[in-house]
Amino acid sequence: MLVTESLGAGPEGAARAAALLQAGRLVAFGTETVYGLGADATDPVAVRAVFEAKGRPVHNPLIAHVADADAAFALVVRTPAARALAASFWPGPLTMVLPKRPDCIVCAEATAGLPTLAIRVPSGPIAQALLRTVARPVAAPSANPSGRISPTTAAHVLDGLAGRIDAVLDCGPCPVGLESTVIDLSGERPRLLRAGGIAAEAIASVLAAAGLPELDHAPRASAAGPASPGMLASHYAPRLPLRLEADAVAGDEALLAFGTALPGAALTWNLSAGGDTGEAASRLFAGLRMLDEKGIQLGLRGIAAMRVPGAGLGPAIRDRLARAAAPRPGQPTGAGPAGG
Ligand code: AMP
Ligand code: MG
């Protein structure tokens, strides 16, 4: 068992985090989306250690993080859609899946052997500085044990991974609070693989304005299999059962509210009293954790979630809630955890 170092975000902590990453160690750090578990993406030993620390299935590829678009396009092919989307959304919570360049230095372990690479330029100032100092691509899936709720604070990271990783760099709470939107640009038509921190409408309108092929919005599994290797059902799992679209709540339930909270719950976390999906996204994972922990302490039977609208970041929130509510091992009809 390792002793996980807690690093402050000052120059000393950031320098230590960069040195550890360059030495092939595992360092969690905050981005604008969630905390990522970073490893040198060019180092197969470091990347294997990420899968191991998270208990993540090795067929589920990782996102590589770099400091700017030039660093990204040294690794992947700059297609016309990639150029347009990078100009509009990087740095920011958009991940693009693109063909790897022949000279791409990211190791095969990070991409699960695929010819494509998922890549992103995060906007958090500390993450930016860290990536510039490390000066190589950093693979960083969410810094939680596979299948559990993603972390949006350094304390959440330690809850799940203390003793399994070398360090966590405290970058404060994550402002977006949901993972990046993932778009596959390796085919003829751009395709949404995962709803996330940038609304699909915003992406669709940039593509349309540039006269590029229209966004295919079908993110979920088809008969042919999951859209993306990590898109299996159960994920983000609290320990208490979660039910969706609640329009009433019992006295022995916890309530995840949106807008005007339903009366009668034992415990309530309001995602956004004013009905704002951006605010709701930023409060989602912390709320699920709080309701789960306190709910278990109080002996409650489950969490009821109110309906979240389908506009803005609503689809991304609904996606996370649907997966948090999906059957999982230990429950009567279990599908395996996807792991991320
Ligand atoms: P996470 O690291 O947990 O935020 O998840 C990253 C998501 O991106 C997972 O759903 C992966 O399956 C997906 N992903 C990563 N690389 C690729 C790729 N090359 N092709 C398709 N999907 C990918
Ligand atoms: Mg994840």
Short mmCIF file of C-alpha atoms and ligand atoms in Angstrom, two decimals:
data_model
loop_
_atom_site.label_atom_id
_atom_site.label_comp_id
_atom_site.label_asym_id
_atom_site.label_seq_id
_atom_site.Cartn_x
_atom_site.Cartn_y
_atom_site.Cartn_z
CA MET A 1 0.00 0.00 0.00
CA LEU A 2 1.32 3.41 -1.02
CA VAL A 3 1.09 6.56 1.05
CA THR A 4 -0.76 9.00 -1.21
CA GLU A 5 0.76 12.49 -1.05
CA SER A 6 -1.67 15.42 -0.80
CA LEU A 7 -0.19 18.29 -2.77
CA GLY A 8 -1.30 21.92 -2.54
CA ALA A 9 -1.86 23.77 -5.82
CA GLY A 10 1.01 26.24 -5.23
CA PRO A 11 4.21 26.15 -7.30
CA GLU A 12 5.81 23.54 -5.05
CA GLY A 13 2.89 21.10 -5.25
CA ALA A 14 2.55 21.57 -8.99
CA ALA A 15 6.28 20.97 -9.52
CA ARG A 16 6.14 17.82 -7.42
CA ALA A 17 3.08 16.59 -9.36
CA ALA A 18 4.86 17.18 -12.68
CA ALA A 19 8.02 15.43 -11.51
CA LEU A 20 6.03 12.41 -10.33
CA LEU A 21 4.19 12.17 -13.66
CA GLN A 22 7.47 12.41 -15.58
CA ALA A 23 8.83 9.60 -13.42
CA GLY A 24 5.94 7.33 -14.44
CA ARG A 25 3.91 7.71 -11.23
CA LEU A 26 0.16 8.24 -10.81
CA VAL A 27 -1.06 11.73 -9.87
CA ALA A 28 -4.70 12.80 -9.65
CA PHE A 29 -5.39 16.42 -10.57
CA GLY A 30 -8.45 18.61 -11.03
CA THR A 31 -9.63 19.82 -14.39
CA GLU A 32 -12.73 21.89 -15.17
CA THR A 33 -14.70 18.62 -15.60
CA VAL A 34 -13.77 16.14 -12.84
CA TYR A 35 -10.53 14.99 -11.18
CA GLY A 36 -8.46 12.84 -13.52
CA LEU A 37 -6.03 10.09 -12.55
CA GLY A 38 -2.98 11.16 -14.55
CA ALA A 39 -0.17 9.05 -15.95
CA ASP A 40 2.40 9.60 -18.69
CA ALA A 41 0.47 8.40 -21.76
CA THR A 42 3.68 7.41 -23.52
CA ASP A 43 4.69 5.01 -20.74
CA PRO A 44 3.01 1.57 -20.93
CA VAL A 45 3.97 0.69 -17.34
CA ALA A 46 2.41 3.90 -15.97
CA VAL A 47 -0.72 3.42 -18.10
CA ARG A 48 -1.15 -0.18 -16.95
CA ALA A 49 -0.89 1.09 -13.36
CA VAL A 50 -3.84 3.45 -14.01
CA PHE A 51 -6.07 0.57 -15.11
CA GLU A 52 -4.94 -1.39 -12.06
CA ALA A 53 -5.48 1.43 -9.53
CA LYS A 54 -9.01 2.05 -10.84
CA GLY A 55 -9.90 -1.59 -11.47
CA ARG A 56 -10.79 -0.43 -14.99
CA PRO A 57 -11.26 -3.04 -17.73
CA VAL A 58 -8.22 -2.83 -20.06
CA HIS A 59 -10.41 -2.73 -23.18
CA ASN A 60 -11.73 0.70 -22.16
CA PRO A 61 -9.32 3.28 -23.66
CA LEU A 62 -8.19 6.47 -21.91
CA ILE A 63 -8.39 10.12 -22.90
CA ALA A 64 -5.02 11.82 -23.50
CA HIS A 65 -4.74 15.36 -22.12
CA VAL A 66 -2.44 17.99 -23.61
CA ALA A 67 -1.88 21.71 -23.05
CA ASP A 68 -2.97 23.05 -26.44
CA ALA A 69 -4.27 22.21 -29.90
CA ASP A 70 -0.77 22.11 -31.42
CA ALA A 71 0.23 19.41 -28.94
CA ALA A 72 -2.98 17.53 -29.78
CA PHE A 73 -2.43 17.64 -33.52
CA ALA A 74 1.09 16.31 -33.09
CA LEU A 75 -0.67 13.09 -32.02
CA VAL A 76 -3.85 12.86 -34.12
CA VAL A 77 -4.94 13.81 -37.63
CA ARG A 78 -6.30 17.36 -37.91
CA THR A 79 -9.50 16.82 -39.91
CA PRO A 80 -11.62 19.83 -40.96
CA ALA A 81 -14.15 19.09 -38.21
CA ALA A 82 -11.38 18.74 -35.63
CA ARG A 83 -9.98 22.10 -36.68
CA ALA A 84 -13.34 23.83 -36.34
CA LEU A 85 -14.24 22.22 -33.02
CA ALA A 86 -10.79 22.84 -31.52
CA ALA A 87 -11.02 26.52 -32.46
CA SER A 88 -14.42 26.83 -30.76
CA PHE A 89 -14.13 24.57 -27.71
CA TRP A 90 -10.47 24.08 -26.70
CA PRO A 91 -9.40 24.53 -24.03
CA GLY A 92 -12.60 23.06 -22.63
CA PRO A 93 -14.70 19.97 -21.91
CA LEU A 94 -14.70 18.47 -25.42
CA THR A 95 -12.90 15.20 -26.25
CA MET A 96 -12.34 14.28 -29.88
CA VAL A 97 -11.68 10.74 -31.10
CA LEU A 98 -9.42 10.96 -34.16
CA PRO A 99 -7.09 8.68 -36.13
CA LYS A 100 -3.66 8.50 -34.52
CA ARG A 101 -0.82 9.93 -36.60
CA PRO A 102 1.78 7.35 -37.62
CA ASP A 103 4.28 9.07 -35.32
CA CYS A 104 1.87 9.28 -32.35
CA ILE A 105 3.85 8.72 -29.13
CA VAL A 106 0.86 7.62 -27.01
CA CYS A 107 1.30 3.94 -26.11
CA ALA A 108 -1.04 1.21 -27.36
CA GLU A 109 -2.11 0.40 -23.76
CA ALA A 110 -3.70 3.85 -23.46
CA THR A 111 -5.84 3.39 -26.58
CA ALA A 112 -6.62 -0.30 -25.91
CA GLY A 113 -4.88 -1.04 -29.20
CA LEU A 114 -7.28 1.10 -31.27
CA PRO A 115 -6.05 3.06 -34.31
CA THR A 116 -7.81 6.13 -32.87
CA LEU A 117 -6.99 8.34 -29.88
CA ALA A 118 -9.40 10.29 -27.67
CA ILE A 119 -7.82 13.67 -26.92
CA ARG A 120 -8.67 16.82 -24.99
CA VAL A 121 -7.23 20.18 -23.94
CA PRO A 122 -8.55 20.92 -20.43
CA SER A 123 -9.10 24.53 -19.40
CA GLY A 124 -8.46 24.44 -15.65
CA PRO A 125 -5.52 26.79 -14.96
CA ILE A 126 -3.71 24.31 -12.72
CA ALA A 127 -4.25 21.44 -15.16
CA GLN A 128 -2.97 23.70 -17.96
CA ALA A 129 0.18 24.60 -16.03
CA LEU A 130 0.76 20.96 -15.09
CA LEU A 131 0.44 19.75 -18.69
CA ARG A 132 2.83 22.45 -19.90
CA THR A 133 5.43 21.44 -17.33
CA VAL A 134 5.07 17.71 -17.95
CA ALA A 135 5.37 18.43 -21.70
CA ARG A 136 4.00 15.07 -22.81
CA PRO A 137 0.49 13.67 -23.17
CA VAL A 138 -1.13 12.66 -19.88
CA ALA A 139 -3.71 9.87 -19.85
CA ALA A 140 -6.33 10.73 -17.26
CA PRO A 141 -9.58 8.84 -16.71
CA SER A 142 -11.72 9.99 -13.80
CA ALA A 143 -9.90 9.48 -10.49
CA ASN A 144 -12.34 7.02 -8.91
CA PRO A 145 -12.53 3.25 -8.58
CA SER A 146 -14.12 1.97 -11.77
CA GLY A 147 -17.91 2.08 -11.69
CA ARG A 148 -18.19 4.53 -8.78
CA ILE A 149 -19.18 8.20 -8.68
CA SER A 150 -16.65 10.53 -10.36
CA PRO A 151 -14.70 12.87 -8.02
CA THR A 152 -15.07 16.65 -8.14
CA THR A 153 -12.85 17.44 -5.13
CA ALA A 154 -9.47 16.18 -3.89
CA ALA A 155 -11.24 14.70 -0.85
CA HIS A 156 -13.45 12.60 -3.16
CA VAL A 157 -10.30 11.28 -4.86
CA LEU A 158 -8.80 10.26 -1.52
CA ASP A 159 -12.08 8.59 -0.50
CA GLY A 160 -11.76 6.18 -3.39
CA LEU A 161 -8.06 5.89 -4.20
CA ALA A 162 -5.97 6.73 -1.10
CA GLY A 163 -3.20 4.15 -0.85
CA ARG A 164 -3.55 3.21 -4.54
CA ILE A 165 -2.02 6.29 -6.21
CA ASP A 166 1.11 8.35 -5.60
CA ALA A 167 -0.41 11.80 -5.13
CA VAL A 168 -3.38 14.09 -5.52
CA LEU A 169 -2.92 17.73 -6.51
CA ASP A 170 -5.66 19.79 -4.86
CA CYS A 171 -7.06 22.03 -7.57
CA GLY A 172 -10.24 22.98 -5.69
CA PRO A 173 -13.76 21.92 -6.73
CA CYS A 174 -14.31 21.28 -10.46
CA PRO A 175 -16.47 24.04 -11.97
CA VAL A 176 -18.21 22.02 -14.72
CA GLY A 177 -18.57 18.92 -12.58
CA LEU A 178 -19.36 16.44 -15.39
CA GLU A 179 -16.99 14.61 -17.72
CA SER A 180 -16.22 15.95 -21.18
CA THR A 181 -18.47 15.50 -24.18
CA VAL A 182 -16.90 12.83 -26.44
CA ILE A 183 -17.24 13.15 -30.22
CA ASP A 184 -15.99 10.54 -32.67
CA LEU A 185 -14.49 12.31 -35.69
CA SER A 186 -12.86 9.22 -37.19
CA GLY A 187 -15.79 8.32 -39.46
CA GLU A 188 -17.59 10.11 -42.28
CA ARG A 189 -20.00 11.85 -39.94
CA PRO A 190 -19.15 13.29 -36.49
CA ARG A 191 -20.86 11.16 -33.86
CA LEU A 192 -21.70 11.90 -30.23
CA LEU A 193 -20.25 9.10 -28.06
CA ARG A 194 -20.90 10.64 -24.65
CA ALA A 195 -22.95 13.64 -23.57
CA GLY A 196 -20.90 15.86 -21.28
CA GLY A 197 -19.76 19.33 -20.30
CA ILE A 198 -20.47 20.92 -23.71
CA ALA A 199 -24.05 20.71 -24.98
CA ALA A 200 -24.42 18.74 -28.20
CA GLU A 201 -26.42 21.63 -29.71
CA ALA A 202 -23.37 23.89 -29.40
CA ILE A 203 -21.23 21.35 -31.24
CA ALA A 204 -23.87 20.81 -33.92
CA SER A 205 -24.08 24.54 -34.58
CA VAL A 206 -20.31 24.95 -35.00
CA LEU A 207 -20.27 22.04 -37.47
CA ALA A 208 -23.21 23.54 -39.37
CA ALA A 209 -21.64 27.01 -39.49
CA ALA A 210 -18.47 25.50 -40.97
CA GLY A 211 -20.49 23.60 -43.62
CA LEU A 212 -19.34 20.24 -42.23
CA PRO A 213 -21.33 16.98 -42.07
CA GLU A 214 -24.09 17.02 -39.49
CA LEU A 215 -23.62 15.62 -35.97
CA ASP A 216 -25.04 12.13 -35.42
CA HIS A 217 -26.68 12.42 -31.99
CA ALA A 218 -27.12 8.70 -31.32
CA PRO A 219 -24.71 8.21 -28.44
CA ARG A 220 -25.82 4.89 -26.98
CA ALA A 221 -25.27 1.27 -27.87
CA SER A 222 -26.79 -0.06 -31.07
CA ALA A 223 -27.40 -3.66 -32.11
CA ALA A 224 -23.80 -3.62 -33.32
CA GLY A 225 -22.52 -3.07 -29.76
CA PRO A 226 -21.55 -0.13 -27.59
CA ALA A 227 -20.74 3.10 -29.46
CA SER A 228 -17.52 3.39 -27.52
CA PRO A 229 -15.73 0.71 -25.51
CA GLY A 230 -16.57 2.40 -22.20
CA MET A 231 -20.27 2.92 -22.87
CA LEU A 232 -21.66 -0.07 -20.99
CA ALA A 233 -24.59 0.44 -18.67
CA SER A 234 -23.78 0.49 -14.95
CA HIS A 235 -21.53 3.32 -13.81
CA TYR A 236 -21.42 6.22 -11.37
CA ALA A 237 -22.98 3.87 -8.86
CA PRO A 238 -24.03 5.08 -5.42
CA ARG A 239 -24.50 2.26 -2.91
CA LEU A 240 -28.18 3.08 -2.32
CA PRO A 241 -30.57 2.23 -5.15
CA LEU A 242 -31.53 5.22 -7.29
CA ARG A 243 -34.91 5.72 -8.97
CA LEU A 244 -35.50 8.27 -11.73
CA GLU A 245 -38.25 10.71 -12.75
CA ALA A 246 -39.71 10.79 -9.22
CA ASP A 247 -42.88 12.85 -8.87
CA ALA A 248 -43.39 11.96 -5.21
CA VAL A 249 -40.96 10.97 -2.47
CA ALA A 250 -41.35 8.80 0.66
CA GLY A 251 -40.23 9.66 4.20
CA ASP A 252 -37.57 6.95 4.10
CA GLU A 253 -35.99 8.18 0.87
CA ALA A 254 -33.34 10.77 0.02
CA LEU A 255 -34.25 13.28 -2.70
CA LEU A 256 -32.09 14.59 -5.53
CA ALA A 257 -34.16 17.64 -6.45
CA PHE A 258 -34.22 19.92 -9.48
CA GLY A 259 -36.19 23.18 -9.33
CA THR A 260 -38.85 23.23 -6.59
CA ALA A 261 -38.07 20.28 -4.31
CA LEU A 262 -40.81 17.69 -3.68
CA PRO A 263 -41.92 17.68 -0.02
CA GLY A 264 -41.53 14.79 2.43
CA ALA A 265 -38.01 13.41 1.87
CA ALA A 266 -35.80 12.47 4.82
CA LEU A 267 -32.88 14.27 3.18
CA THR A 268 -32.69 16.61 0.16
CA TRP A 269 -29.95 17.90 -2.14
CA ASN A 270 -31.19 20.42 -4.67
CA LEU A 271 -29.17 20.37 -7.90
CA SER A 272 -30.49 23.79 -8.84
CA ALA A 273 -33.39 25.51 -7.11
CA GLY A 274 -33.51 27.97 -10.02
CA GLY A 275 -33.66 25.19 -12.62
CA ASP A 276 -30.27 25.82 -14.26
CA THR A 277 -28.74 22.70 -15.88
CA GLY A 278 -25.18 24.10 -15.71
CA GLU A 279 -25.49 24.63 -11.97
CA ALA A 280 -27.08 21.19 -11.64
CA ALA A 281 -24.17 19.56 -13.49
CA SER A 282 -21.64 21.17 -11.17
CA ARG A 283 -23.52 19.87 -8.11
CA LEU A 284 -24.48 16.40 -9.38
CA PHE A 285 -21.65 14.13 -8.21
CA ALA A 286 -21.15 15.87 -4.85
CA GLY A 287 -24.91 15.57 -4.28
CA LEU A 288 -25.04 11.88 -5.12
CA ARG A 289 -22.15 11.25 -2.73
CA MET A 290 -23.75 13.24 0.08
CA LEU A 291 -27.18 11.59 -0.28
CA ASP A 292 -25.58 8.15 -0.49
CA GLU A 293 -23.39 8.61 2.60
CA LYS A 294 -25.95 10.35 4.81
CA GLY A 295 -28.74 8.14 3.49
CA ILE A 296 -26.87 5.00 4.51
CA GLN A 297 -26.14 6.49 7.95
CA LEU A 298 -29.85 7.25 8.38
CA GLY A 299 -30.89 3.79 7.16
CA LEU A 300 -32.85 5.16 4.17
CA ARG A 301 -34.07 2.78 1.49
CA GLY A 302 -32.94 4.69 -1.59
CA ILE A 303 -32.50 7.92 -3.53
CA ALA A 304 -35.29 9.39 -5.65
CA ALA A 305 -34.22 11.77 -8.44
CA MET A 306 -36.57 14.37 -9.90
CA ARG A 307 -36.79 14.88 -13.64
CA VAL A 308 -34.09 17.03 -15.25
CA PRO A 309 -35.02 18.81 -18.52
CA GLY A 310 -33.49 17.79 -21.86
CA ALA A 311 -31.91 21.14 -22.80
CA GLY A 312 -28.37 22.45 -22.13
CA LEU A 313 -26.43 20.04 -19.92
CA GLY A 314 -29.66 18.16 -19.11
CA PRO A 315 -28.91 15.23 -21.46
CA ALA A 316 -25.48 14.72 -19.85
CA ILE A 317 -27.03 14.77 -16.36
CA ARG A 318 -29.74 12.33 -17.45
CA ASP A 319 -27.10 10.03 -18.93
CA ARG A 320 -25.17 9.91 -15.62
CA LEU A 321 -28.34 9.37 -13.60
CA ALA A 322 -29.55 6.62 -15.94
CA ARG A 323 -26.26 4.81 -15.52
CA ALA A 324 -26.21 5.37 -11.76
CA ALA A 325 -29.67 3.76 -11.66
CA ALA A 326 -28.72 0.82 -13.94
CA PRO A 327 -28.68 -2.70 -12.50
CA ARG A 328 -25.32 -3.73 -11.11
CA PRO A 329 -23.64 -6.69 -9.46
CA GLY A 330 -25.19 -7.53 -6.11
CA GLN A 331 -28.61 -6.44 -7.32
CA PRO A 332 -31.07 -8.99 -8.68
CA THR A 333 -30.65 -8.27 -12.43
CA GLY A 334 -26.96 -7.43 -12.71
CA ALA A 335 -25.15 -6.11 -15.75
CA GLY A 336 -21.40 -5.73 -15.21
CA PRO A 337 -19.87 -2.38 -14.37
CA ALA A 338 -18.48 -0.52 -17.37
CA GLY A 339 -15.76 1.11 -15.44
CA GLY A 340 -14.47 4.58 -15.83
P1 AMP B 1 -13.26 8.30 -18.99
O1 AMP B 1 -11.80 8.19 -19.18
O2 AMP B 1 -13.80 7.36 -17.97
O3 AMP B 1 -13.73 9.70 -18.85
O4 AMP B 1 -13.93 7.79 -20.34
C1 AMP B 1 -13.39 8.09 -21.58
C2 AMP B 1 -14.41 7.66 -22.60
O5 AMP B 1 -13.87 7.85 -23.91
C3 AMP B 1 -14.74 6.18 -22.47
O6 AMP B 1 -16.13 6.01 -22.69
C4 AMP B 1 -13.93 5.57 -23.58
O7 AMP B 1 -14.48 4.35 -24.04
C5 AMP B 1 -13.98 6.64 -24.63
N1 AMP B 1 -12.84 6.52 -25.53
C6 AMP B 1 -11.54 6.69 -25.22
N2 AMP B 1 -10.77 6.44 -26.31
C7 AMP B 1 -11.60 6.11 -27.31
C8 AMP B 1 -11.41 5.73 -28.67
N3 AMP B 1 -10.19 5.67 -29.20
N4 AMP B 1 -12.51 5.45 -29.41
C9 AMP B 1 -13.74 5.51 -28.86
N5 AMP B 1 -13.99 5.87 -27.59
C10 AMP B 1 -12.94 6.15 -26.81
MG MG B 2 -14.95 7.78 -15.45
#
